[in-house]
Structures are given as C-alpha cells and as structure tokens.
Short mmCIF file of C-alpha atoms in Angstrom, two decimals:
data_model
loop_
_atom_site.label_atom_id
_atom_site.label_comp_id
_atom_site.label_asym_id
_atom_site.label_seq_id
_atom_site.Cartn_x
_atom_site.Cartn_y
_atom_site.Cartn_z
CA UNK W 1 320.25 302.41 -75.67
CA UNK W 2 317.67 303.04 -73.00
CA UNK W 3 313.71 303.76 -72.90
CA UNK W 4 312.86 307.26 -74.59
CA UNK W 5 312.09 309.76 -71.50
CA UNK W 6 308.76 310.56 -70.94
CA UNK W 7 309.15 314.42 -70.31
CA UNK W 8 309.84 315.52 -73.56
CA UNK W 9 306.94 317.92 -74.22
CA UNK W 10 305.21 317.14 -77.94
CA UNK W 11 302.14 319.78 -76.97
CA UNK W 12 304.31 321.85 -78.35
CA UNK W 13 306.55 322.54 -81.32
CA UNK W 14 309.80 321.25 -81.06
CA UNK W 15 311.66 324.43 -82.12
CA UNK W 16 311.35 328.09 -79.75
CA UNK W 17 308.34 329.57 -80.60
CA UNK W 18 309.33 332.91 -78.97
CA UNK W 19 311.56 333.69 -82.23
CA UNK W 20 311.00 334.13 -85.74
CA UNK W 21 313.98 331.43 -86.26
CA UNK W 22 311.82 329.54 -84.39
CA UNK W 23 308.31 329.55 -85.86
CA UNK W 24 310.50 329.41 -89.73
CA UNK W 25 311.68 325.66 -88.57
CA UNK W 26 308.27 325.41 -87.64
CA UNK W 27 306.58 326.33 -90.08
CA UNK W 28 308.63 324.70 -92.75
CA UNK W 29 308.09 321.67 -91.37
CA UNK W 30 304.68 321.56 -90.95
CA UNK W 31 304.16 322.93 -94.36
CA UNK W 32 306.45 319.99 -96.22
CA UNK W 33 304.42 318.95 -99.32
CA UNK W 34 305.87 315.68 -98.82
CA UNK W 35 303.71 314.71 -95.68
CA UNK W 36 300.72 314.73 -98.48
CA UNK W 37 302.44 311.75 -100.26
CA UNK W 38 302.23 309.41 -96.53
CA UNK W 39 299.75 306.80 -96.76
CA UNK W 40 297.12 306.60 -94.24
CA UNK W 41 298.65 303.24 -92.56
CA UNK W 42 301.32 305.73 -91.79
CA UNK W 43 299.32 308.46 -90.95
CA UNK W 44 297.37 306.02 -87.77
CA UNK W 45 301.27 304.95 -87.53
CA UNK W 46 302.34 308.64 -86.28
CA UNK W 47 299.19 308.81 -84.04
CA UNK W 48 299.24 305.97 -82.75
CA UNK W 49 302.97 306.50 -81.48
CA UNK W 50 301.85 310.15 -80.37
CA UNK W 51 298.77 309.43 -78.66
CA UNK W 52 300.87 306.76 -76.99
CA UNK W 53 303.43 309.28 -75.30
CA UNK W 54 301.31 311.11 -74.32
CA UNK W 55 299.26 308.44 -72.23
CA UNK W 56 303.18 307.80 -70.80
CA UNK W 57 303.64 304.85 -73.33
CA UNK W 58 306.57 305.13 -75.24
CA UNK W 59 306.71 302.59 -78.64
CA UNK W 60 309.81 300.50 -78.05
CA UNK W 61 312.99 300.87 -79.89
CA UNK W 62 311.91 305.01 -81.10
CA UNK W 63 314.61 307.37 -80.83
CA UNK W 64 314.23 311.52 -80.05
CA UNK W 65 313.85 312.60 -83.90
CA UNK W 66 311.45 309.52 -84.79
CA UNK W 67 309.36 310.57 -81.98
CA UNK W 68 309.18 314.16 -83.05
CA UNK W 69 308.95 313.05 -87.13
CA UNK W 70 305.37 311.50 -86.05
CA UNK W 71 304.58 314.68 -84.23
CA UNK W 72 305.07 316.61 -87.23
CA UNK W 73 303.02 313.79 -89.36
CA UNK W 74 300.70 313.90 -86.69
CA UNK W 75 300.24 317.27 -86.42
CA UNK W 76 300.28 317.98 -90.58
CA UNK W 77 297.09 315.83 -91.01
CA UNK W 78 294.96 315.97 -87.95
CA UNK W 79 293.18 318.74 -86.44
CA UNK W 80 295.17 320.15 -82.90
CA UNK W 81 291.62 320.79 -80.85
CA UNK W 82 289.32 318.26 -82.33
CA UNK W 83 291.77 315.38 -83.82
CA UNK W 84 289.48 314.78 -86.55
CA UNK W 85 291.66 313.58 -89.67
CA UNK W 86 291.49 317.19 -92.09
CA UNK W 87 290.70 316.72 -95.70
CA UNK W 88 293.57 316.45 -98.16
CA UNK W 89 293.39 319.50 -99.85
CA UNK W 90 292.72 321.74 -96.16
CA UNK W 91 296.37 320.04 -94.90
CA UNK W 92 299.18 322.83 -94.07
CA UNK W 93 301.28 320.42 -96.42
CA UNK W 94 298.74 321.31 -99.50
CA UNK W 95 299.53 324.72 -98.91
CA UNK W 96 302.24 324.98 -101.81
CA UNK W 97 301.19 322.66 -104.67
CA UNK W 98 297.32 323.74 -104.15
CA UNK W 99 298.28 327.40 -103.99
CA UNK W 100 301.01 327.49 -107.16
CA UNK W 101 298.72 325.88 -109.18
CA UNK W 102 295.71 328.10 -108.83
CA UNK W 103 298.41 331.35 -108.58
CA UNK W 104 299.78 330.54 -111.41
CA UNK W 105 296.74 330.00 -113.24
CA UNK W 106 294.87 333.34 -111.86
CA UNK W 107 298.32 335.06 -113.45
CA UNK W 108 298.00 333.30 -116.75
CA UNK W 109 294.28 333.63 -117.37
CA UNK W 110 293.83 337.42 -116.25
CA UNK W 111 292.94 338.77 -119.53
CA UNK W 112 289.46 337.01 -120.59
CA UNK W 113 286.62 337.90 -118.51
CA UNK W 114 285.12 334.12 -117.83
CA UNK W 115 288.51 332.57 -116.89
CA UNK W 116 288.67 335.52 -114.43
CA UNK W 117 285.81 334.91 -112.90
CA UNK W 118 286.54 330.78 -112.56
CA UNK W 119 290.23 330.65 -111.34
CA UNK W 120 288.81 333.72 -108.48
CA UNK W 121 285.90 331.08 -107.84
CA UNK W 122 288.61 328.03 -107.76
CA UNK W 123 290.87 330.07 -105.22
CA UNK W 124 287.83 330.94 -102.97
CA UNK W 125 286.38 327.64 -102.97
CA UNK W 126 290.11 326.38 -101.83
CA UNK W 127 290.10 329.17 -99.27
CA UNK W 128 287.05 328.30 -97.30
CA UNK W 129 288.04 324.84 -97.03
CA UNK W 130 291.52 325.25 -95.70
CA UNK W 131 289.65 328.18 -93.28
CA UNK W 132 287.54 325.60 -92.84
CA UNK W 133 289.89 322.83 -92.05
CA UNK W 134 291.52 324.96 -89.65
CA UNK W 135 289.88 326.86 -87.79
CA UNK W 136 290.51 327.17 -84.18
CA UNK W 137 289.21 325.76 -81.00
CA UNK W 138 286.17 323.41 -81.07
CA UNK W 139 283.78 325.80 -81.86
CA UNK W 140 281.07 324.74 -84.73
CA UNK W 141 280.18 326.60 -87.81
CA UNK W 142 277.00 326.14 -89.15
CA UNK W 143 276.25 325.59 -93.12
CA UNK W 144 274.53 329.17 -93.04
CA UNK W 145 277.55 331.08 -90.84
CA UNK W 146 279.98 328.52 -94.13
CA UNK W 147 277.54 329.59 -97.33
CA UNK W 148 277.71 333.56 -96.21
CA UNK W 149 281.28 333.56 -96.17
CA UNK W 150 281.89 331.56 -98.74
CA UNK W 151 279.66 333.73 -100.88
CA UNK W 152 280.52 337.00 -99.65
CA UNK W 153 284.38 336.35 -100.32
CA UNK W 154 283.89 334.78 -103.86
CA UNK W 155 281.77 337.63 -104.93
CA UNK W 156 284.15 340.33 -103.64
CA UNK W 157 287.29 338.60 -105.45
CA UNK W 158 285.75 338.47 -108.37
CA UNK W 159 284.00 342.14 -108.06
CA UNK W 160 287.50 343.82 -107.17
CA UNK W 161 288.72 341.50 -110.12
CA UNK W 162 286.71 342.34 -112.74
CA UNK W 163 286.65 346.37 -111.86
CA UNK W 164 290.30 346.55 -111.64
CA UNK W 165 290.84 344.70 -114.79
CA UNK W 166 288.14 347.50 -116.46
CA UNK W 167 290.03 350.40 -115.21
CA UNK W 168 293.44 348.97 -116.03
CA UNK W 169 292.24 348.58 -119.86
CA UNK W 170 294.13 351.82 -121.01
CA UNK W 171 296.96 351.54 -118.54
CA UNK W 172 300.44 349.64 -119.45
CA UNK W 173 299.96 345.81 -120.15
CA UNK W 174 302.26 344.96 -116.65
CA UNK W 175 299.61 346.87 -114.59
CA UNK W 176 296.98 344.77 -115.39
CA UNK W 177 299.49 341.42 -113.81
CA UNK W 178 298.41 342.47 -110.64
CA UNK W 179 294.82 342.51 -110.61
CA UNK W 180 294.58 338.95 -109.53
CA UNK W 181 296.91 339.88 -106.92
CA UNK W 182 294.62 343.16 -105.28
CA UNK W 183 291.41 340.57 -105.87
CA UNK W 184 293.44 337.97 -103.61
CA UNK W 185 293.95 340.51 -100.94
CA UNK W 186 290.20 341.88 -100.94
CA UNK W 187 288.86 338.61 -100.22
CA UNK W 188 291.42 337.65 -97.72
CA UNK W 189 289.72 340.16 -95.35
CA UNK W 190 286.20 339.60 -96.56
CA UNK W 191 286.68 335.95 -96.06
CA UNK W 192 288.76 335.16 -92.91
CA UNK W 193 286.41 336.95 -91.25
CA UNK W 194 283.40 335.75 -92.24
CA UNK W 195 284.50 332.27 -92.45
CA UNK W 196 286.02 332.22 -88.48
CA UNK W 197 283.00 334.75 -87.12
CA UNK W 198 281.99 332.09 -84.53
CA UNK W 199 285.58 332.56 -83.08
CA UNK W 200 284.51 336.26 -82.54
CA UNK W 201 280.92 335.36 -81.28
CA UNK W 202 282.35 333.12 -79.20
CA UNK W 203 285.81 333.79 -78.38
CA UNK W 204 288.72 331.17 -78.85
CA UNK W 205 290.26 328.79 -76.17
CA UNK W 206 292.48 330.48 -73.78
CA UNK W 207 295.00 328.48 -71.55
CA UNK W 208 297.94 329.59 -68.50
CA UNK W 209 301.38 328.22 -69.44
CA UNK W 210 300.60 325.13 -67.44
CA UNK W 211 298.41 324.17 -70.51
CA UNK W 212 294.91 324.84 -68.64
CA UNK W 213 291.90 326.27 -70.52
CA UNK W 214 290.58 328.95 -68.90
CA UNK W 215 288.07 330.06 -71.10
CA UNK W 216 287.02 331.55 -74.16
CA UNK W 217 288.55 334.91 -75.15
CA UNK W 218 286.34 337.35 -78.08
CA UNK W 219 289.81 339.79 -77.82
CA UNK W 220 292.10 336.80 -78.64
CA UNK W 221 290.21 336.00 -81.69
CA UNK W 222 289.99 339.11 -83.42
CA UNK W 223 294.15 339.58 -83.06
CA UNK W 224 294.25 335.82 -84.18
CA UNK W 225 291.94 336.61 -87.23
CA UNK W 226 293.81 339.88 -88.01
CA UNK W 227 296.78 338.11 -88.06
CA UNK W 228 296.26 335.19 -90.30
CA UNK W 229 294.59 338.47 -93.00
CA UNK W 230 297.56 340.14 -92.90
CA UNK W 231 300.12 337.01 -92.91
CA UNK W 232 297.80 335.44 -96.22
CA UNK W 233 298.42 338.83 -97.75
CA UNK W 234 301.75 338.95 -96.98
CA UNK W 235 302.19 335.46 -98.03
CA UNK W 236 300.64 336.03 -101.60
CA UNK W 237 302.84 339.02 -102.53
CA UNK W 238 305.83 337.29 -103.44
CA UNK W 239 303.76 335.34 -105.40
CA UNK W 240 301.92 337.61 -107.20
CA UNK W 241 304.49 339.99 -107.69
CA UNK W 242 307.68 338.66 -108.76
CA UNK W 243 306.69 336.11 -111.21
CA UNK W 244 304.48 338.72 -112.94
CA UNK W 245 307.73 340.73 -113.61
CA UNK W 246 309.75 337.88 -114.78
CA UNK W 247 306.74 337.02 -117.42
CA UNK W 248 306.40 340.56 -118.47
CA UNK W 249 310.15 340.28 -119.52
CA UNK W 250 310.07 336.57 -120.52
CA UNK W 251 307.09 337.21 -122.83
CA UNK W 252 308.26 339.76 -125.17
CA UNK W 253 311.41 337.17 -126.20
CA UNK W 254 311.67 335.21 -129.02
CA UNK W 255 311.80 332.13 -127.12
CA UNK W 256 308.57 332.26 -125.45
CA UNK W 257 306.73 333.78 -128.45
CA UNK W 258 307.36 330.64 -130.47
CA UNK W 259 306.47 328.28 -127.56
CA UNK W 260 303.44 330.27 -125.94
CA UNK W 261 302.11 327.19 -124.22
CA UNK W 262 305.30 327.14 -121.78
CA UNK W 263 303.83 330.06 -120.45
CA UNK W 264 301.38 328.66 -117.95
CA UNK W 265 303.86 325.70 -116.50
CA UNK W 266 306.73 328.43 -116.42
CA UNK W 267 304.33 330.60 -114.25
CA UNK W 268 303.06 328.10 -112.23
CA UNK W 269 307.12 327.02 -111.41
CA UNK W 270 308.08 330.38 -110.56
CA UNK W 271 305.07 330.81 -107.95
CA UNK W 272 305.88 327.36 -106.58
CA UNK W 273 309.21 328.62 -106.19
CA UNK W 274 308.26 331.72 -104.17
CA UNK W 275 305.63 330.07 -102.09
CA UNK W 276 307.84 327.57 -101.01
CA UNK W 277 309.47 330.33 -98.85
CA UNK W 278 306.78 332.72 -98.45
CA UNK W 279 304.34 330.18 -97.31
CA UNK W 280 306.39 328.91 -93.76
CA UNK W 281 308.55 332.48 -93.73
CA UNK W 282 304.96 334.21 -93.66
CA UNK W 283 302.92 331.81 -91.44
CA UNK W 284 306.10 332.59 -89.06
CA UNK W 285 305.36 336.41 -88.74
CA UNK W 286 303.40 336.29 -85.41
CA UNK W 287 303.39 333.81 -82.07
CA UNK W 288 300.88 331.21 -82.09
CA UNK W 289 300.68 331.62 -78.73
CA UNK W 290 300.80 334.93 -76.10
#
C-alpha cells in the first residue's frame, strides 16, 4: 500500500456541502455523542495527525477513512478559527445528551412556578456557552457584550414562560405542554443575537473559493445569525412537540398512573430520540458556506 496523497482537501467536510444530503452526513457526524466519550490522549492523537497533513506530513501506515475519522475528532472538539480546545459541554457532540436532558426536564417540570423558572435558567445558561463555544471567526466578546446576553435571554425565557403558563391556566391541560416550547423559541432570537453581536459590529471572515480571507463582512453575519435562530427553532420543535403528545396520551393510562416517576426518564428518552435526528437534519438546513 503506498503513502496517503497529499491533495486530499480536510479544510473542508468530506461530504458535498452544496446538498442537503450533504450537510445531513455532515452534520451527523460531527454531532456523534460518542466523540464526547474520546479521551484527550486521543483527542492531541487526531490533531496531531491533522495538523500534520496539512503541513504535507502524512502519519505513516493511515489509510483515507482514518485520516478523515481524526478530521471529524478534530473538528468535534476544537474550535475551526481559533483551535482552542472547546469546553465539554459547548462540543457539537454534547448537543443531544445536554439538550434531552434539560428538554425533557423543561417538559416534565412545567407546572410549578420555581422549577419553571430553574430548568429556563439551566437551558439558557447551556445556551450561551455552546453560543459561546462557537461562535464564528476570531472576533472577541467581552464579559459585558457575554453578561447582557446572557441576561437578556434568561429573563425573556422565563418572562414568555411564566405569562404563557398564566394565560394557559383555564385552557385544556395539553396546551399548557408547549409553553416551554414558545419560551425556547423567544429566547433563541433574544439570545443568538445578543450573544454573537460582535459578529454584526464587526462582520465575520469572508474568503474566495481559493480559501483567502478577504475581509470582514457585517451582511454575512446577520444571514449567518438568522440562520442558526431559525435552524435552533426548527431544531427544538420536534422535540417539544411530539413527546408532549405521546405524554398527554401516556399519562392518562393505568400504567403510568401507578408508576408516575417513569414519567421524567420516559420524557427525557423520547426527546433524545427526536433530537437525535432533528439536531444534524436541522443544523443541515442552510450552506455553511456561500
């Protein structure tokens, strides 16, 4: 078997980005909640063999599909523009178990006022770090520009929250399953926002198709930013809707009514479920790149 070739292009993803097909492969690799289980001498591993090829040093004896397996490692726990190693939790791999467990609790614990208000804080809190984490380019954001958002997004989930679930008192019990879901989508475009508003001060990198920066472009930020609102929201409503039917039905039976604590795992599997495809299928909606 000979040397690997040295003009197989790892800059980008390894799948045609130009279709949805594409960007699902993608996406549902980078999203694998099995890259969070890879040690961190595996981690430097996949870098080290990355960084390598793309110096023009190729690790001896690694095939095609090894070399694009550490891309994907690679790329699932460091950042693309500034390489800096992102927090667990901010990882496109923590996307699923982080996001089905706080879900599923927000569906559960809808009814009481305080457990309202903490499982809206919990989901914001995880929000602004995986903004955070990846946000794009190299441009800074300072602990003020960090604080507003984080703020301003907490206190409008939990606002929207807590006046839906006081108008939905009279209304039928199922209604009031999809408050969490309308306080999910108001802070989605109070927080993105907020919490990337340097990329709109600013502007995000551009580049030609040669891979050159050319500068920083104010227009290509705000159709980034829209994007990611409406693909989060898109991304929640399987989510948030479906299981909330299945409980509605589950809850009445006898089955559930004499084991009431399987009601928060149950919910918590069914939104795993659904994120597991909504979370790549959704991320897939638009080009990372025009």
């Amino acid at each position: 078997m000979g040397e690997l070739p040295l003009d197989i292009n790892i800059q980008e993803p390894r799948w045609d980005q130009s279709t949805f097909l594409g960007r699902a492969r993608h996406f549902f690799t980078v999203t694998d909640p099995r890259n969070l289980l890879l040690s961190a001498a595996q981690l430097e591993t996949s870098r080290n063999i990355v960084q390598n090829y793309r110096a023009g040093v190729v690790t001896p004896g690694i095939t095609e599909d090894q070399l694009w397996r550490a891309k994907y490692v690679y790329d699932s726990a460091f950042h693309p523009d500034t390489g800096e190693k992102v927090v667990l939790i901010g990882r496109m791999s923590a996307q699923v178990p982080m996001n089905m467990t706080i879900t599923g609790c927000m569906l559960t614990f809808y009814r009481k006022t305080p457990t309202v208000v903490f499982w809206q804080w919990v989901n914001q809190s995880f929000n602004a770090i995986v903004n955070y984490s990846n946000r794009s380019g190299d441009t800074p954001i300072t602990v003020r520009q960090l604080g507003t958002a984080y703020v301003s997004a907490t206190t409008g989930a939990v606002a929207t929250a807590l006046g839906l679930k006081s108008l939905t008192k009279h209304l039928p019990p199922l209604v009031g399953r999809f408050v969490p879901f309308a306080a999910v989508a108001a802070a989605n475009c109070i927080n993105i926002p907020l919490m990337r508003q340097r990329e709109l001060q600013v502007g995000i990198p551009v580049a030609d198709e040669a891979g050159q920066r050319l500068g920083y472009s104010v227009t290509a930020a705000k159709q980034g930013i829209f994007q990611v609102v409406i693909s989060r929201i898109c991304m929640a409503i399987p989510a948030m809707a479906i299981p909330p039917l299945i409980m509605d039905t589950l809850e009445k039976k006898d089955f559930l009514k004499r084991r009431p604590w399987l009601g928060a795992p149950l919910q918590v599997g069914l939104v795993g479920f659904c994120l597991v495809f909504a979370t790549p299928l959704c991320c897939a909606l638009f080009p990372q790149k025009r």
